[in-house]
PDB file of C-alpha atoms in Angstrom:
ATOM      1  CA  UNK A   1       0.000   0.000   0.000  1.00  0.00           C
ATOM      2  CA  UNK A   2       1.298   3.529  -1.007  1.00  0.00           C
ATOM      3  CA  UNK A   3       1.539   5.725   1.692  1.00  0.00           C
ATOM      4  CA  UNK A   4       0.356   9.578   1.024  1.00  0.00           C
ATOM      5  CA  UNK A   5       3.235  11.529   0.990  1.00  0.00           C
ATOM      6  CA  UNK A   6       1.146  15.173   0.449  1.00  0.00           C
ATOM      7  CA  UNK A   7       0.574  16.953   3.490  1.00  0.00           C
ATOM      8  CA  UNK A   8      -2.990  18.204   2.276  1.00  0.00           C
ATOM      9  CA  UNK A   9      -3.794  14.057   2.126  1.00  0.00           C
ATOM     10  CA  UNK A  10      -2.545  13.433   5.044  1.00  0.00           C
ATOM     11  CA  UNK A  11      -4.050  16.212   7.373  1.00  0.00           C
ATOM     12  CA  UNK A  12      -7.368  15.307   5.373  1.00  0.00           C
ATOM     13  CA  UNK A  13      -6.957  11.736   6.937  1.00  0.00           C
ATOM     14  CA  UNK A  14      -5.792  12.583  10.253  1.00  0.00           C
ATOM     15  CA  UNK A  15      -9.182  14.981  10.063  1.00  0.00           C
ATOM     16  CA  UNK A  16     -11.668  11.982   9.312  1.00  0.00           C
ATOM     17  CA  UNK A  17      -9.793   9.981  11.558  1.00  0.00           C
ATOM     18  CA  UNK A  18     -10.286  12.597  14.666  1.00  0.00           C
ATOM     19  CA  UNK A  19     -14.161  12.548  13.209  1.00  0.00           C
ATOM     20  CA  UNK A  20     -14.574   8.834  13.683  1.00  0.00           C
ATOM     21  CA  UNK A  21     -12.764   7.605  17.028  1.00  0.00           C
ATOM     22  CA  UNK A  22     -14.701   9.695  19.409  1.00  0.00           C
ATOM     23  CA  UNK A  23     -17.547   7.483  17.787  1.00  0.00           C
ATOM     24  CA  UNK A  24     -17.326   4.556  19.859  1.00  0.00           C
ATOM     25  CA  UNK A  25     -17.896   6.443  22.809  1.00  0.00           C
ATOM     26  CA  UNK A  26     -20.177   8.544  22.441  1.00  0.00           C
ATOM     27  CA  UNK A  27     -23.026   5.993  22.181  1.00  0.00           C
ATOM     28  CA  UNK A  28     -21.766   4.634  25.811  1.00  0.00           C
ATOM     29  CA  UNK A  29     -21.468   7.953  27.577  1.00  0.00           C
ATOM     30  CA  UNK A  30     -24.238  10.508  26.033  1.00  0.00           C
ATOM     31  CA  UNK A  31     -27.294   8.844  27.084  1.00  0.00           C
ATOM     32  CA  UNK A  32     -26.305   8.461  31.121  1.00  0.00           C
ATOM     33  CA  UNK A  33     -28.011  11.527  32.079  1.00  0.00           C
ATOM     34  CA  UNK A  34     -30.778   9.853  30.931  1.00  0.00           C
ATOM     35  CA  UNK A  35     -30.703   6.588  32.421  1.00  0.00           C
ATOM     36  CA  UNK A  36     -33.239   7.991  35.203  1.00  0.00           C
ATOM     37  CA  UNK A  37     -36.083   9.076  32.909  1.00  0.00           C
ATOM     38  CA  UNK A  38     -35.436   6.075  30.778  1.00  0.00           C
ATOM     39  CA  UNK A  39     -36.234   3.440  33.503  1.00  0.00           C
ATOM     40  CA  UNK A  40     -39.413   5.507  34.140  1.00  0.00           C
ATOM     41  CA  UNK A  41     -40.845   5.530  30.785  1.00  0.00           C
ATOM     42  CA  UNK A  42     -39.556   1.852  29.999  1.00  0.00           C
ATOM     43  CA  UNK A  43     -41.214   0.733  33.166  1.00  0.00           C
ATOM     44  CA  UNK A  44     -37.964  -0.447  34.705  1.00  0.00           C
ATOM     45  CA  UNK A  45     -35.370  -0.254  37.544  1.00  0.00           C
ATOM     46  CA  UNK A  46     -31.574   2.212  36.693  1.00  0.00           C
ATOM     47  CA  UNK A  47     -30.426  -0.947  37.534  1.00  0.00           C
ATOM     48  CA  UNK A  48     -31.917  -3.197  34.571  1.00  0.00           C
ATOM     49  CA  UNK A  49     -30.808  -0.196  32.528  1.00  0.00           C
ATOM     50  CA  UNK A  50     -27.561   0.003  33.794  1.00  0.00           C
ATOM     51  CA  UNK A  51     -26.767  -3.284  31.906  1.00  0.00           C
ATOM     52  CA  UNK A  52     -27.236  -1.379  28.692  1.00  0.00           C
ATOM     53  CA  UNK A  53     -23.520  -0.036  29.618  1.00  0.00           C
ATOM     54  CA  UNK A  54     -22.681  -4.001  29.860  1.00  0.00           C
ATOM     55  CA  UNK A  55     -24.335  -4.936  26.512  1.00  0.00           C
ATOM     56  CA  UNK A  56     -22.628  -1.976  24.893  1.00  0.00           C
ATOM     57  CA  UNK A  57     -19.318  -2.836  26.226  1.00  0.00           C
ATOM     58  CA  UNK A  58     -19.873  -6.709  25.575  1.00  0.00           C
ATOM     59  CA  UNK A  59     -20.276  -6.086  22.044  1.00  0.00           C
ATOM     60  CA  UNK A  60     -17.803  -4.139  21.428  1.00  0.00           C
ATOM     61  CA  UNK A  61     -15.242  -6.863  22.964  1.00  0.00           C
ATOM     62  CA  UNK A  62     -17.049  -9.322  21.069  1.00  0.00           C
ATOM     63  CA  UNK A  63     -16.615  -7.709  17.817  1.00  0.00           C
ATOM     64  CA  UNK A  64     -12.986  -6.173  17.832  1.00  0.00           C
ATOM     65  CA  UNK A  65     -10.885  -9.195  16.726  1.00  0.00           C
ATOM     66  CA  UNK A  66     -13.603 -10.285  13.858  1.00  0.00           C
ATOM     67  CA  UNK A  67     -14.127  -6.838  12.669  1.00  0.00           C
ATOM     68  CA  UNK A  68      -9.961  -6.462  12.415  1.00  0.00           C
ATOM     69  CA  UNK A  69      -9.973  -9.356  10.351  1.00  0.00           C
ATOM     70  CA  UNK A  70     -12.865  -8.954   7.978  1.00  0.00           C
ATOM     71  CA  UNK A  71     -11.233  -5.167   7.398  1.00  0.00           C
ATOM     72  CA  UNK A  72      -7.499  -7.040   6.972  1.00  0.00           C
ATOM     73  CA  UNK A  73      -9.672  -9.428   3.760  1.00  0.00           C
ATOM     74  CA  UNK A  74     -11.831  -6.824   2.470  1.00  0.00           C
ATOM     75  CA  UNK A  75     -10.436  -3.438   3.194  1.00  0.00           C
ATOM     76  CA  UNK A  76     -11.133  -0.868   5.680  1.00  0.00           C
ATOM     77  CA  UNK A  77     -13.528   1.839   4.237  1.00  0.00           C
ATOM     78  CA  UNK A  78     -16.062  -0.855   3.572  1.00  0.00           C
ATOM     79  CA  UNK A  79     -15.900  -2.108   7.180  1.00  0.00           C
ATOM     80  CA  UNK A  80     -15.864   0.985   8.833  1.00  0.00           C
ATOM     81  CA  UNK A  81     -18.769   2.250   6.083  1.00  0.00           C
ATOM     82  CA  UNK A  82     -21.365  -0.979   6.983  1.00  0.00           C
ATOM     83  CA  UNK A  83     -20.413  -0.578  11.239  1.00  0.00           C
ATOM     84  CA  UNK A  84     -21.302   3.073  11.208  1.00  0.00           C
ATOM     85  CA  UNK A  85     -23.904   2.629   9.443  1.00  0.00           C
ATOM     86  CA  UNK A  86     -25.188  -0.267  12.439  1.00  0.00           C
ATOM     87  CA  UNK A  87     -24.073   2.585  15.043  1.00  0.00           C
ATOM     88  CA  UNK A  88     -26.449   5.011  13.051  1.00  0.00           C
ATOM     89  CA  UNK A  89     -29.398   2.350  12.414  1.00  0.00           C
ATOM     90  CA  UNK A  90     -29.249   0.968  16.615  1.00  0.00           C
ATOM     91  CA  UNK A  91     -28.993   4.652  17.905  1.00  0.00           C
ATOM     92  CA  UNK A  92     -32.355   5.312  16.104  1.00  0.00           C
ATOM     93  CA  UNK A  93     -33.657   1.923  17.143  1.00  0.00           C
ATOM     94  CA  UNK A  94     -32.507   2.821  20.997  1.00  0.00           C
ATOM     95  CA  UNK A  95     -34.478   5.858  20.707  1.00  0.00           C
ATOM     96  CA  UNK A  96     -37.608   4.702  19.561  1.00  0.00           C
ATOM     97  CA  UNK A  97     -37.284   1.665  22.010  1.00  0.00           C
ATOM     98  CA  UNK A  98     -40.059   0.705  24.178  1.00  0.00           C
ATOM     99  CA  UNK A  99     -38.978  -1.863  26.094  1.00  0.00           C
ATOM    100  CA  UNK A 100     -35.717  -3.136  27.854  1.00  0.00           C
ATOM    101  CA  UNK A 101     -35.213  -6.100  26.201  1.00  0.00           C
ATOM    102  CA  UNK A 102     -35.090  -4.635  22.948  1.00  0.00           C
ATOM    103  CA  UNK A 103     -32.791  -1.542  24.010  1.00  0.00           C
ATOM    104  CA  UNK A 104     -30.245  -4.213  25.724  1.00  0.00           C
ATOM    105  CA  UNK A 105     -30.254  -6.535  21.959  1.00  0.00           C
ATOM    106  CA  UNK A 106     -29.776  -2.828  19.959  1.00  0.00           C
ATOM    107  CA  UNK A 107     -26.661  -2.030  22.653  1.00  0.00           C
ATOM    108  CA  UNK A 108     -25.006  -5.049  22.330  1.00  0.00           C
ATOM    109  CA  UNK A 109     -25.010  -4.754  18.116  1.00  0.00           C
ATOM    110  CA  UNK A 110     -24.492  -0.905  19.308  1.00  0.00           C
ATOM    111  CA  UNK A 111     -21.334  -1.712  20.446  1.00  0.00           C
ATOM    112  CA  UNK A 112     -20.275  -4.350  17.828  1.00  0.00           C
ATOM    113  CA  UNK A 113     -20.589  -1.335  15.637  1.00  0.00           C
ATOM    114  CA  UNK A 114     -19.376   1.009  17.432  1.00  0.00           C
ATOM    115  CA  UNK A 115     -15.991  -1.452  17.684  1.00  0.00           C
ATOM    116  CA  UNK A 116     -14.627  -0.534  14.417  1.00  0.00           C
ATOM    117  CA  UNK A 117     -14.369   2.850  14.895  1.00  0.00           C
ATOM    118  CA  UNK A 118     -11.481   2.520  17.947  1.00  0.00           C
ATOM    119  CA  UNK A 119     -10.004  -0.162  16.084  1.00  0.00           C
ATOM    120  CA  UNK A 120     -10.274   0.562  11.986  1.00  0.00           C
ATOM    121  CA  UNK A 121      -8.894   3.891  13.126  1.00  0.00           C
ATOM    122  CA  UNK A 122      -5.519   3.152  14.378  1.00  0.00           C
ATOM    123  CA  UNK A 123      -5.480   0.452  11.663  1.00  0.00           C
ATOM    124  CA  UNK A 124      -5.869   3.357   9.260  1.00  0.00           C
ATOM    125  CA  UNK A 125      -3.687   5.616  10.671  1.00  0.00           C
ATOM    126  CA  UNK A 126      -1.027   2.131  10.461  1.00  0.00           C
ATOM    127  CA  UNK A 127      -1.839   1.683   7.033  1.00  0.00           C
ATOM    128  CA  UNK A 128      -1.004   5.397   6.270  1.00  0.00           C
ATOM    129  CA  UNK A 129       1.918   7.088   8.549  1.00  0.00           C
ATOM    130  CA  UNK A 130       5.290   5.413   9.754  1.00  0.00           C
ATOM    131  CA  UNK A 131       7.770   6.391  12.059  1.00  0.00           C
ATOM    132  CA  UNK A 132       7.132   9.296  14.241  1.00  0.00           C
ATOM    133  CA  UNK A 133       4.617  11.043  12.413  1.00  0.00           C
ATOM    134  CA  UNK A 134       2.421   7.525  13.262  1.00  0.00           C
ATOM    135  CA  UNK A 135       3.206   8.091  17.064  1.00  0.00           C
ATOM    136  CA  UNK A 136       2.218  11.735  16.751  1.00  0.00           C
ATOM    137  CA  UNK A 137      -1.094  10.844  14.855  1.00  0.00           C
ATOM    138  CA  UNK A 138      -1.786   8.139  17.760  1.00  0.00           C
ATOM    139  CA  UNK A 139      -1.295  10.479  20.359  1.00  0.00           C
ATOM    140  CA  UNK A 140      -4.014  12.451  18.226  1.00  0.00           C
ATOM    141  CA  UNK A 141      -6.297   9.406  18.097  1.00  0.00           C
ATOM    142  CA  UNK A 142      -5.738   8.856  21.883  1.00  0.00           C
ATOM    143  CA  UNK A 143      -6.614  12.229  22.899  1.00  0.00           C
ATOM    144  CA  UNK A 144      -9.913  12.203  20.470  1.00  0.00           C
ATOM    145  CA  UNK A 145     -11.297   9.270  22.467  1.00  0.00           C
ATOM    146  CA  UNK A 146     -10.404  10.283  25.656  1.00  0.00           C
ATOM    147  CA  UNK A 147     -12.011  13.860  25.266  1.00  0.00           C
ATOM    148  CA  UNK A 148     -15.031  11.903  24.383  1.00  0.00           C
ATOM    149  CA  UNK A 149     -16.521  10.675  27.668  1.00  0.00           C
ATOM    150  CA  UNK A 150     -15.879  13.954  28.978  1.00  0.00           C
ATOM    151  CA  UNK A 151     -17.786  15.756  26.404  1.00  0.00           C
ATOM    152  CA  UNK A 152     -20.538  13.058  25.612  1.00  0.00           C
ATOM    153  CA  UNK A 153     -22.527  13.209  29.315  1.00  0.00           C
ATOM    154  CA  UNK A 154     -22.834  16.996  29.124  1.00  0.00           C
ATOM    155  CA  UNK A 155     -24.279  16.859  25.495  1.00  0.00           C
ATOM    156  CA  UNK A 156     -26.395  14.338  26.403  1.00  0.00           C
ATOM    157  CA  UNK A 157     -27.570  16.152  29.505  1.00  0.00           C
ATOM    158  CA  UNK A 158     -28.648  19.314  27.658  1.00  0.00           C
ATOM    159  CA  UNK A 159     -30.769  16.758  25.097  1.00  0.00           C
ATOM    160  CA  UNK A 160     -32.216  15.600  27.912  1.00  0.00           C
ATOM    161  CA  UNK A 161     -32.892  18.794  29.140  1.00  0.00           C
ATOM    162  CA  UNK A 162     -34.667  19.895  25.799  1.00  0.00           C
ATOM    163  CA  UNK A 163     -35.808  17.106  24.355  1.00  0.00           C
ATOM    164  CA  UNK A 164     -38.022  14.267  25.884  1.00  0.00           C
TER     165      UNK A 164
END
């Protein structure tokens, strides 16, 4: 694989890159605030919905070693495409969920989705830098994801301070 030697390329990579990390965290951390109301509209306990977290985090576990090696036999962009388009298709699902049972199935493939954007990222950025300038576009990467949880509650607590 050719590696893109222009700097307009490469900053246009790093940029998408940035865009698609924080992904597979927002899902897990923007809809706490709303844990409370959820369990009284779904007719459950925070606890039952607490396991949401647990599906969410079990299938993105479950997924990260298959999802590295369908994108290794059939490239990355159409790997990445199909699992954000599941992270797009379960959020919607999730929202229009009316029971638990349903919201816990749409997590878990949540979070199978949500895999390939932590890992198809740094698999990217791998198949594209070298050297130092991959170090310094991991450290990048790193700091997307972990400004992520930090960011994602408060969002999610103004949406559920606006919208029901």
């Amino acid at each position: 694989m050719t590696r893109p030697t222009a700097p307009v390329a490469s900053r246009g990579i790093v940029a998408i890159l940035l865009m698609v990390i924080p992904l597979s965290q927002i899902p897990l951390d923007a809809y706490t605030p709303a844990l409370p109301d959820m369990a009284t509209e779904l007719g459950s306990t925070s606890t039952t919905l607490q396991n949401t977290v647990t599906a969410y985090m079990l299938g993105m576990a479950l997924a990260f070693i298959p999802v590295g090696v369908i994108s290794d036999a059939v490239g990355r962009k159409p790997v990445l495409l199909v699992c954000l388009s599941i992270v797009v298709a379960t959020s919607l699902g999730c929202s229009v969920s009316d029971d638990v049972i349903t919201l816990l199935v749409l997590r878990f493939l949540q979070g199978c989705g949500a895999c390939a954007c932590l890992v198809l990222a740094y698999a990217i950025a791998a198949d594209c830098f070298a050297g130092t300038r991959l170090i310094a576009v991991s450290g990048l990467l790193g700091a997307a994801w972990g400004v992520a949880p930090v960011l994602a509650p408060a969002i999610g607590g103004l949406l559920v301070q606006f919208i029901s």
